[in-house]
């Protein structure tokens, strides 16, 4: 998903729950907002391009056997 983000707003080194930086993503997709969600109450932005043609698009991918 990080490679597909047109805003380069996803940095997986920040961990799975903080990987997407909404302050970078927001201006790129201005006008594409939804109501604040979750415990943080932060505005959510997204174009959705990071969520297509990736293993988790239609299902939760199996854990790798590392």
PDB file of N, CA and C in Angstrom:
ATOM      1  N   UNK A   1       0.812  -1.192   0.000  1.00  0.00           N
ATOM      2  CA  UNK A   1       0.000   0.000   0.000  1.00  0.00           C
ATOM      3  C   UNK A   1       0.861   1.264   0.000  1.00  0.00           C
ATOM      4  N   UNK A   2       1.981   1.245   0.693  1.00  0.00           N
ATOM      5  CA  UNK A   2       2.839   2.437   0.763  1.00  0.00           C
ATOM      6  C   UNK A   2       3.335   2.833  -0.624  1.00  0.00           C
ATOM      7  N   UNK A   3       3.670   1.851  -1.440  1.00  0.00           N
ATOM      8  CA  UNK A   3       4.161   2.153  -2.799  1.00  0.00           C
ATOM      9  C   UNK A   3       3.069   2.732  -3.683  1.00  0.00           C
ATOM     10  N   UNK A   4       1.821   2.414  -3.410  1.00  0.00           N
ATOM     11  CA  UNK A   4       0.717   2.882  -4.253  1.00  0.00           C
ATOM     12  C   UNK A   4       0.208   4.266  -3.864  1.00  0.00           C
ATOM     13  N   UNK A   5       0.625   4.801  -2.738  1.00  0.00           N
ATOM     14  CA  UNK A   5       0.116   6.081  -2.251  1.00  0.00           C
ATOM     15  C   UNK A   5       0.663   7.233  -3.094  1.00  0.00           C
ATOM     16  N   UNK A   6      -0.208   7.959  -3.811  1.00  0.00           N
ATOM     17  CA  UNK A   6       0.268   9.053  -4.666  1.00  0.00           C
ATOM     18  C   UNK A   6       0.831  10.234  -3.873  1.00  0.00           C
ATOM     19  N   UNK A   7       0.480  10.335  -2.599  1.00  0.00           N
ATOM     20  CA  UNK A   7       0.972  11.437  -1.766  1.00  0.00           C
ATOM     21  C   UNK A   7       2.232  11.055  -0.994  1.00  0.00           C
ATOM     22  N   UNK A   8       2.614   9.781  -1.052  1.00  0.00           N
ATOM     23  CA  UNK A   8       3.747   9.265  -0.272  1.00  0.00           C
ATOM     24  C   UNK A   8       3.520   9.539   1.213  1.00  0.00           C
ATOM     25  N   UNK A   9       2.290   9.333   1.651  1.00  0.00           N
ATOM     26  CA  UNK A   9       1.897   9.626   3.026  1.00  0.00           C
ATOM     27  C   UNK A   9       1.982   8.413   3.941  1.00  0.00           C
ATOM     28  N   UNK A  10       2.388   7.264   3.409  1.00  0.00           N
ATOM     29  CA  UNK A  10       2.438   6.047   4.210  1.00  0.00           C
ATOM     30  C   UNK A  10       3.883   5.648   4.448  1.00  0.00           C
ATOM     31  N   UNK A  11       4.244   5.563   5.715  1.00  0.00           N
ATOM     32  CA  UNK A  11       5.599   5.169   6.112  1.00  0.00           C
ATOM     33  C   UNK A  11       5.454   4.015   7.094  1.00  0.00           C
ATOM     34  N   UNK A  12       5.717   2.806   6.633  1.00  0.00           N
ATOM     35  CA  UNK A  12       5.497   1.617   7.444  1.00  0.00           C
ATOM     36  C   UNK A  12       6.419   1.543   8.653  1.00  0.00           C
ATOM     37  N   UNK A  13       7.493   2.319   8.667  1.00  0.00           N
ATOM     38  CA  UNK A  13       8.398   2.294   9.817  1.00  0.00           C
ATOM     39  C   UNK A  13       7.754   2.885  11.065  1.00  0.00           C
ATOM     40  N   UNK A  14       6.642   3.597  10.901  1.00  0.00           N
ATOM     41  CA  UNK A  14       5.939   4.167  12.055  1.00  0.00           C
ATOM     42  C   UNK A  14       5.021   3.153  12.731  1.00  0.00           C
ATOM     43  N   UNK A  15       4.903   1.970  12.172  1.00  0.00           N
ATOM     44  CA  UNK A  15       4.037   0.938  12.746  1.00  0.00           C
ATOM     45  C   UNK A  15       2.697   0.913  12.034  1.00  0.00           C
ATOM     46  N   UNK A  16       1.961  -0.195  12.140  1.00  0.00           N
ATOM     47  CA  UNK A  16       0.731  -0.365  11.369  1.00  0.00           C
ATOM     48  C   UNK A  16      -0.387   0.610  11.717  1.00  0.00           C
ATOM     49  N   UNK A  17      -0.433   1.092  12.949  1.00  0.00           N
ATOM     50  CA  UNK A  17      -1.533   1.962  13.345  1.00  0.00           C
ATOM     51  C   UNK A  17      -1.226   3.441  13.158  1.00  0.00           C
ATOM     52  N   UNK A  18       0.018   3.754  12.820  1.00  0.00           N
ATOM     53  CA  UNK A  18       0.406   5.151  12.620  1.00  0.00           C
ATOM     54  C   UNK A  18       1.117   5.349  11.286  1.00  0.00           C
ATOM     55  N   UNK A  19       1.015   4.377  10.399  1.00  0.00           N
ATOM     56  CA  UNK A  19       1.762   4.422   9.146  1.00  0.00           C
ATOM     57  C   UNK A  19       1.323   5.563   8.235  1.00  0.00           C
ATOM     58  N   UNK A  20       0.041   5.862   8.210  1.00  0.00           N
ATOM     59  CA  UNK A  20      -0.474   6.895   7.307  1.00  0.00           C
ATOM     60  C   UNK A  20      -0.466   8.257   7.998  1.00  0.00           C
ATOM     61  N   UNK A  21       0.171   9.240   7.361  1.00  0.00           N
ATOM     62  CA  UNK A  21       0.221  10.603   7.890  1.00  0.00           C
ATOM     63  C   UNK A  21      -0.876  11.413   7.214  1.00  0.00           C
ATOM     64  N   UNK A  22      -1.949  11.681   7.955  1.00  0.00           N
ATOM     65  CA  UNK A  22      -3.098  12.377   7.390  1.00  0.00           C
ATOM     66  C   UNK A  22      -2.786  13.826   7.022  1.00  0.00           C
ATOM     67  N   UNK A  23      -1.766  14.418   7.640  1.00  0.00           N
ATOM     68  CA  UNK A  23      -1.410  15.800   7.292  1.00  0.00           C
ATOM     69  C   UNK A  23      -0.771  15.876   5.915  1.00  0.00           C
ATOM     70  N   UNK A  24      -0.169  14.786   5.453  1.00  0.00           N
ATOM     71  CA  UNK A  24       0.390  14.725   4.097  1.00  0.00           C
ATOM     72  C   UNK A  24      -0.696  14.334   3.111  1.00  0.00           C
ATOM     73  N   UNK A  25      -1.491  13.368   3.485  1.00  0.00           N
ATOM     74  CA  UNK A  25      -2.540  12.835   2.623  1.00  0.00           C
ATOM     75  C   UNK A  25      -3.638  13.878   2.361  1.00  0.00           C
ATOM     76  N   UNK A  26      -4.045  14.588   3.389  1.00  0.00           N
ATOM     77  CA  UNK A  26      -5.173  15.513   3.312  1.00  0.00           C
ATOM     78  C   UNK A  26      -5.130  16.519   2.190  1.00  0.00           C
ATOM     79  N   UNK A  27      -4.066  17.314   2.079  1.00  0.00           N
ATOM     80  CA  UNK A  27      -4.020  18.314   1.010  1.00  0.00           C
ATOM     81  C   UNK A  27      -4.070  17.717  -0.399  1.00  0.00           C
ATOM     82  N   UNK A  28      -3.563  16.509  -0.554  1.00  0.00           N
ATOM     83  CA  UNK A  28      -3.557  15.863  -1.869  1.00  0.00           C
ATOM     84  C   UNK A  28      -4.965  15.496  -2.305  1.00  0.00           C
ATOM     85  N   UNK A  29      -5.783  15.125  -1.360  1.00  0.00           N
ATOM     86  CA  UNK A  29      -7.145  14.704  -1.690  1.00  0.00           C
ATOM     87  C   UNK A  29      -8.183  15.637  -1.077  1.00  0.00           C
ATOM     88  N   UNK A  30      -7.869  16.913  -1.008  1.00  0.00           N
ATOM     89  CA  UNK A  30      -8.799  17.864  -0.386  1.00  0.00           C
ATOM     90  C   UNK A  30     -10.175  17.728  -1.012  1.00  0.00           C
ATOM     91  N   UNK A  31     -11.162  17.806  -0.185  1.00  0.00           N
ATOM     92  CA  UNK A  31     -12.528  17.606  -0.636  1.00  0.00           C
ATOM     93  C   UNK A  31     -12.989  16.174  -0.492  1.00  0.00           C
ATOM     94  N   UNK A  32     -12.095  15.272  -0.151  1.00  0.00           N
ATOM     95  CA  UNK A  32     -12.438  13.863   0.018  1.00  0.00           C
ATOM     96  C   UNK A  32     -12.363  13.518   1.495  1.00  0.00           C
ATOM     97  N   UNK A  33     -13.175  14.158   2.305  1.00  0.00           N
ATOM     98  CA  UNK A  33     -13.120  13.910   3.738  1.00  0.00           C
ATOM     99  C   UNK A  33     -14.394  13.230   4.217  1.00  0.00           C
ATOM    100  N   UNK A  34     -14.290  12.600   5.346  1.00  0.00           N
ATOM    101  CA  UNK A  34     -15.453  12.016   5.999  1.00  0.00           C
ATOM    102  C   UNK A  34     -15.532  12.603   7.398  1.00  0.00           C
ATOM    103  N   UNK A  35     -16.608  12.328   8.071  1.00  0.00           N
ATOM    104  CA  UNK A  35     -16.764  12.800   9.441  1.00  0.00           C
ATOM    105  C   UNK A  35     -15.672  12.193  10.316  1.00  0.00           C
ATOM    106  N   UNK A  36     -15.259  12.900  11.376  1.00  0.00           N
ATOM    107  CA  UNK A  36     -14.270  12.339  12.303  1.00  0.00           C
ATOM    108  C   UNK A  36     -14.726  10.983  12.826  1.00  0.00           C
ATOM    109  N   UNK A  37     -13.770  10.065  12.966  1.00  0.00           N
ATOM    110  CA  UNK A  37     -14.090   8.709  13.394  1.00  0.00           C
ATOM    111  C   UNK A  37     -13.116   8.262  14.466  1.00  0.00           C
ATOM    112  N   UNK A  38     -13.492   7.258  15.204  1.00  0.00           N
ATOM    113  CA  UNK A  38     -12.619   6.623  16.174  1.00  0.00           C
ATOM    114  C   UNK A  38     -12.422   7.436  17.437  1.00  0.00           C
ATOM    115  N   UNK A  39     -11.618   6.895  18.321  1.00  0.00           N
ATOM    116  CA  UNK A  39     -11.386   7.519  19.616  1.00  0.00           C
ATOM    117  C   UNK A  39     -10.678   8.858  19.497  1.00  0.00           C
ATOM    118  N   UNK A  40      -9.821   9.002  18.505  1.00  0.00           N
ATOM    119  CA  UNK A  40      -9.052  10.237  18.374  1.00  0.00           C
ATOM    120  C   UNK A  40      -9.905  11.390  17.875  1.00  0.00           C
ATOM    121  N   UNK A  41     -10.986  11.092  17.156  1.00  0.00           N
ATOM    122  CA  UNK A  41     -11.847  12.139  16.621  1.00  0.00           C
ATOM    123  C   UNK A  41     -11.191  12.958  15.528  1.00  0.00           C
ATOM    124  N   UNK A  42     -10.137  12.406  14.908  1.00  0.00           N
ATOM    125  CA  UNK A  42      -9.438  13.122  13.846  1.00  0.00           C
ATOM    126  C   UNK A  42     -10.187  12.992  12.531  1.00  0.00           C
ATOM    127  N   UNK A  43     -10.052  13.976  11.699  1.00  0.00           N
ATOM    128  CA  UNK A  43     -10.630  13.924  10.365  1.00  0.00           C
ATOM    129  C   UNK A  43      -9.891  12.853   9.560  1.00  0.00           C
ATOM    130  N   UNK A  44     -10.586  12.122   8.751  1.00  0.00           N
ATOM    131  CA  UNK A  44      -9.982  11.062   7.934  1.00  0.00           C
ATOM    132  C   UNK A  44      -9.973  11.493   6.477  1.00  0.00           C
ATOM    133  N   UNK A  45      -8.860  11.291   5.833  1.00  0.00           N
ATOM    134  CA  UNK A  45      -8.709  11.632   4.424  1.00  0.00           C
ATOM    135  C   UNK A  45      -8.264  10.401   3.663  1.00  0.00           C
ATOM    136  N   UNK A  46      -8.554  10.367   2.407  1.00  0.00           N
ATOM    137  CA  UNK A  46      -8.028   9.288   1.604  1.00  0.00           C
ATOM    138  C   UNK A  46      -8.617   9.223   0.226  1.00  0.00           C
ATOM    139  N   UNK A  47      -7.779   8.868  -0.732  1.00  0.00           N
ATOM    140  CA  UNK A  47      -8.244   8.686  -2.099  1.00  0.00           C
ATOM    141  C   UNK A  47      -8.555   7.218  -2.360  1.00  0.00           C
ATOM    142  N   UNK A  48      -8.002   6.311  -1.534  1.00  0.00           N
ATOM    143  CA  UNK A  48      -8.254   4.889  -1.674  1.00  0.00           C
ATOM    144  C   UNK A  48      -7.302   4.178  -2.614  1.00  0.00           C
ATOM    145  N   UNK A  49      -6.415   4.903  -3.283  1.00  0.00           N
ATOM    146  CA  UNK A  49      -5.505   4.261  -4.238  1.00  0.00           C
ATOM    147  C   UNK A  49      -4.531   3.318  -3.562  1.00  0.00           C
ATOM    148  N   UNK A  50      -4.264   3.537  -2.281  1.00  0.00           N
ATOM    149  CA  UNK A  50      -3.375   2.640  -1.542  1.00  0.00           C
ATOM    150  C   UNK A  50      -4.060   1.324  -1.210  1.00  0.00           C
ATOM    151  N   UNK A  51      -5.369   1.248  -1.395  1.00  0.00           N
ATOM    152  CA  UNK A  51      -6.124   0.078  -0.968  1.00  0.00           C
ATOM    153  C   UNK A  51      -6.585  -0.813  -2.112  1.00  0.00           C
ATOM    154  N   UNK A  52      -6.061  -0.602  -3.303  1.00  0.00           N
ATOM    155  CA  UNK A  52      -6.433  -1.447  -4.430  1.00  0.00           C
ATOM    156  C   UNK A  52      -5.205  -2.172  -4.962  1.00  0.00           C
ATOM    157  N   UNK A  53      -5.451  -3.370  -5.477  1.00  0.00           N
ATOM    158  CA  UNK A  53      -4.404  -4.221  -6.032  1.00  0.00           C
ATOM    159  C   UNK A  53      -3.318  -4.526  -5.013  1.00  0.00           C
ATOM    160  N   UNK A  54      -3.738  -4.746  -3.767  1.00  0.00           N
ATOM    161  CA  UNK A  54      -2.843  -5.174  -2.694  1.00  0.00           C
ATOM    162  C   UNK A  54      -3.446  -6.430  -2.077  1.00  0.00           C
ATOM    163  N   UNK A  55      -2.644  -7.268  -1.391  1.00  0.00           N
ATOM    164  CA  UNK A  55      -3.166  -8.533  -0.864  1.00  0.00           C
ATOM    165  C   UNK A  55      -4.367  -8.384   0.067  1.00  0.00           C
ATOM    166  N   UNK A  56      -4.483  -7.260   0.763  1.00  0.00           N
ATOM    167  CA  UNK A  56      -5.580  -7.116   1.728  1.00  0.00           C
ATOM    168  C   UNK A  56      -6.777  -6.359   1.154  1.00  0.00           C
ATOM    169  N   UNK A  57      -6.839  -6.202  -0.164  1.00  0.00           N
ATOM    170  CA  UNK A  57      -7.962  -5.491  -0.779  1.00  0.00           C
ATOM    171  C   UNK A  57      -9.291  -6.189  -0.515  1.00  0.00           C
ATOM    172  N   UNK A  58      -9.322  -7.507  -0.662  1.00  0.00           N
ATOM    173  CA  UNK A  58     -10.580  -8.216  -0.536  1.00  0.00           C
ATOM    174  C   UNK A  58     -10.632  -9.200   0.640  1.00  0.00           C
ATOM    175  N   UNK A  59      -9.510  -9.358   1.336  1.00  0.00           N
ATOM    176  CA  UNK A  59      -9.487 -10.281   2.469  1.00  0.00           C
ATOM    177  C   UNK A  59      -8.269  -9.981   3.333  1.00  0.00           C
ATOM    178  N   UNK A  60      -8.267 -10.519   4.530  1.00  0.00           N
ATOM    179  CA  UNK A  60      -7.100 -10.407   5.379  1.00  0.00           C
ATOM    180  C   UNK A  60      -6.090 -11.454   4.896  1.00  0.00           C
ATOM    181  N   UNK A  61      -4.898 -11.027   4.503  1.00  0.00           N
ATOM    182  CA  UNK A  61      -3.926 -12.000   3.988  1.00  0.00           C
ATOM    183  C   UNK A  61      -3.431 -12.938   5.098  1.00  0.00           C
ATOM    184  N   UNK A  62      -3.055 -14.162   4.733  1.00  0.00           N
ATOM    185  CA  UNK A  62      -2.550 -15.097   5.743  1.00  0.00           C
ATOM    186  C   UNK A  62      -1.211 -14.593   6.286  1.00  0.00           C
ATOM    187  N   UNK A  63      -0.938 -14.945   7.532  1.00  0.00           N
ATOM    188  CA  UNK A  63       0.355 -14.583   8.137  1.00  0.00           C
ATOM    189  C   UNK A  63       1.455 -15.364   7.447  1.00  0.00           C
ATOM    190  N   UNK A  64       2.588 -14.709   7.239  1.00  0.00           N
ATOM    191  CA  UNK A  64       3.718 -15.422   6.641  1.00  0.00           C
ATOM    192  C   UNK A  64       4.317 -16.355   7.684  1.00  0.00           C
ATOM    193  N   UNK A  65       4.856 -17.447   7.232  1.00  0.00           N
ATOM    194  CA  UNK A  65       5.439 -18.443   8.135  1.00  0.00           C
ATOM    195  C   UNK A  65       6.943 -18.178   8.224  1.00  0.00           C
ATOM    196  N   UNK A  66       7.291 -17.106   8.910  1.00  0.00           N
ATOM    197  CA  UNK A  66       8.714 -16.739   9.037  1.00  0.00           C
ATOM    198  C   UNK A  66       9.359 -17.353  10.237  1.00  0.00           C
TER     199      UNK A  66
END
